[in-house]
Amino acid sequence: MRPRARDGIIESDIGTLAVGRRGVLLSAEWLVGRASAPDFDPRDEIAAAFVAAYLRYFRGHDWREAFEDLPIGDGTPFQCRVWTSCRTIRPGDTRTYGWIARDLGLKPLHCRSIGNALRRNPLPIAVPCHRVVASSGLGGYAGARSGALADIKSRLLAFESAMRAKP
């Protein structure tokens, strides 16, 4: 399926992602078991820029090109540090929670805090938390260790590996 968007809802082979605002906060959410999508206003230039960036990504463009000039979202100073570190992981690569800890100058015992910060990531793919895995395997995604969200993490990683392999 060629990725397409309408009213902030982006449909792709990986899943359906909704971009909009929850109150004043920009959010992108996988529509898996959710009662509602965030509110999308086509006059919201930042939200519209994210929709365009997600479409570029799903069409096979490098995420750095698609998202590099866009903000990473609102969070605590610690969350923003974790999200910034996460954005250094290239498409097709993965890093562990321990790697993020070391990158931030922290001890590995902070892995749970790092996981919690990634769980609260309001902009999946733009902040590529799917590239962070447990040292023992895939780990969770958006707070889920199994089910549809974990499947999305696997599909994102496979998509990026295939995208990276293309000349």
mmCIF file with all atom_site columns, N, CA and C in Angstrom, residues 75-84 117-118:
data_model
loop_
_atom_site.group_PDB
_atom_site.id
_atom_site.type_symbol
_atom_site.label_atom_id
_atom_site.label_alt_id
_atom_site.label_comp_id
_atom_site.label_asym_id
_atom_site.label_entity_id
_atom_site.label_seq_id
_atom_site.pdbx_PDB_ins_code
_atom_site.Cartn_x
_atom_site.Cartn_y
_atom_site.Cartn_z
_atom_site.occupancy
_atom_site.B_iso_or_equiv
_atom_site.pdbx_formal_charge
_atom_site.auth_seq_id
_atom_site.auth_comp_id
_atom_site.auth_asym_id
_atom_site.auth_atom_id
_atom_site.pdbx_PDB_model_num
ATOM 1  N N  . GLY A 1 75  ? 8.494  17.417 27.046 1.00 0.00 ? 75  GLY A N  1
ATOM 2  C CA . GLY A 1 75  ? 8.745  16.441 28.095 1.00 0.00 ? 75  GLY A CA 1
ATOM 3  C C  . GLY A 1 75  ? 9.589  17.059 29.179 1.00 0.00 ? 75  GLY A C  1
ATOM 4  N N  . THR A 1 76  ? 9.900  16.256 30.172 1.00 0.00 ? 76  THR A N  1
ATOM 5  C CA . THR A 1 76  ? 10.784 16.716 31.235 1.00 0.00 ? 76  THR A CA 1
ATOM 6  C C  . THR A 1 76  ? 12.193 16.865 30.661 1.00 0.00 ? 76  THR A C  1
ATOM 7  N N  . PRO A 1 77  ? 13.080 17.573 31.354 1.00 0.00 ? 77  PRO A N  1
ATOM 8  C CA . PRO A 1 77  ? 14.457 17.661 30.858 1.00 0.00 ? 77  PRO A CA 1
ATOM 9  C C  . PRO A 1 77  ? 15.091 16.274 30.663 1.00 0.00 ? 77  PRO A C  1
ATOM 10 N N  . PHE A 1 78  ? 14.831 15.335 31.585 1.00 0.00 ? 78  PHE A N  1
ATOM 11 C CA . PHE A 1 78  ? 15.389 13.986 31.441 1.00 0.00 ? 78  PHE A CA 1
ATOM 12 C C  . PHE A 1 78  ? 14.814 13.298 30.207 1.00 0.00 ? 78  PHE A C  1
ATOM 13 N N  . GLN A 1 79  ? 13.505 13.366 30.023 1.00 0.00 ? 79  GLN A N  1
ATOM 14 C CA . GLN A 1 79  ? 12.894 12.744 28.850 1.00 0.00 ? 79  GLN A CA 1
ATOM 15 C C  . GLN A 1 79  ? 13.481 13.318 27.567 1.00 0.00 ? 79  GLN A C  1
ATOM 16 N N  . CYS A 1 80  ? 13.633 14.625 27.506 1.00 0.00 ? 80  CYS A N  1
ATOM 17 C CA . CYS A 1 80  ? 14.192 15.256 26.303 1.00 0.00 ? 80  CYS A CA 1
ATOM 18 C C  . CYS A 1 80  ? 15.624 14.810 26.045 1.00 0.00 ? 80  CYS A C  1
ATOM 19 N N  . ARG A 1 81  ? 16.407 14.614 27.095 1.00 0.00 ? 81  ARG A N  1
ATOM 20 C CA . ARG A 1 81  ? 17.779 14.100 26.922 1.00 0.00 ? 81  ARG A CA 1
ATOM 21 C C  . ARG A 1 81  ? 17.745 12.689 26.340 1.00 0.00 ? 81  ARG A C  1
ATOM 22 N N  . VAL A 1 82  ? 16.855 11.848 26.871 1.00 0.00 ? 82  VAL A N  1
ATOM 23 C CA . VAL A 1 82  ? 16.729 10.474 26.367 1.00 0.00 ? 82  VAL A CA 1
ATOM 24 C C  . VAL A 1 82  ? 16.284 10.501 24.905 1.00 0.00 ? 82  VAL A C  1
ATOM 25 N N  . TRP A 1 83  ? 15.277 11.307 24.592 1.00 0.00 ? 83  TRP A N  1
ATOM 26 C CA . TRP A 1 83  ? 14.768 11.373 23.219 1.00 0.00 ? 83  TRP A CA 1
ATOM 27 C C  . TRP A 1 83  ? 15.830 11.894 22.265 1.00 0.00 ? 83  TRP A C  1
ATOM 28 N N  . THR A 1 84  ? 16.627 12.867 22.695 1.00 0.00 ? 84  THR A N  1
ATOM 29 C CA . THR A 1 84  ? 17.699 13.404 21.849 1.00 0.00 ? 84  THR A CA 1
ATOM 30 C C  . THR A 1 84  ? 18.748 12.333 21.579 1.00 0.00 ? 84  THR A C  1
ATOM 31 N N  . ALA A 1 117 ? 10.947 6.938  30.023 1.00 0.00 ? 117 ALA A N  1
ATOM 32 C CA . ALA A 1 117 ? 11.001 8.143  29.185 1.00 0.00 ? 117 ALA A CA 1
ATOM 33 C C  . ALA A 1 117 ? 10.602 7.810  27.747 1.00 0.00 ? 117 ALA A C  1
ATOM 34 N N  . LEU A 1 118 ? 11.076 6.680  27.244 1.00 0.00 ? 118 LEU A N  1
ATOM 35 C CA . LEU A 1 118 ? 10.729 6.286  25.880 1.00 0.00 ? 118 LEU A CA 1
ATOM 36 C C  . LEU A 1 118 ? 9.249  5.937  25.764 1.00 0.00 ? 118 LEU A C  1
#
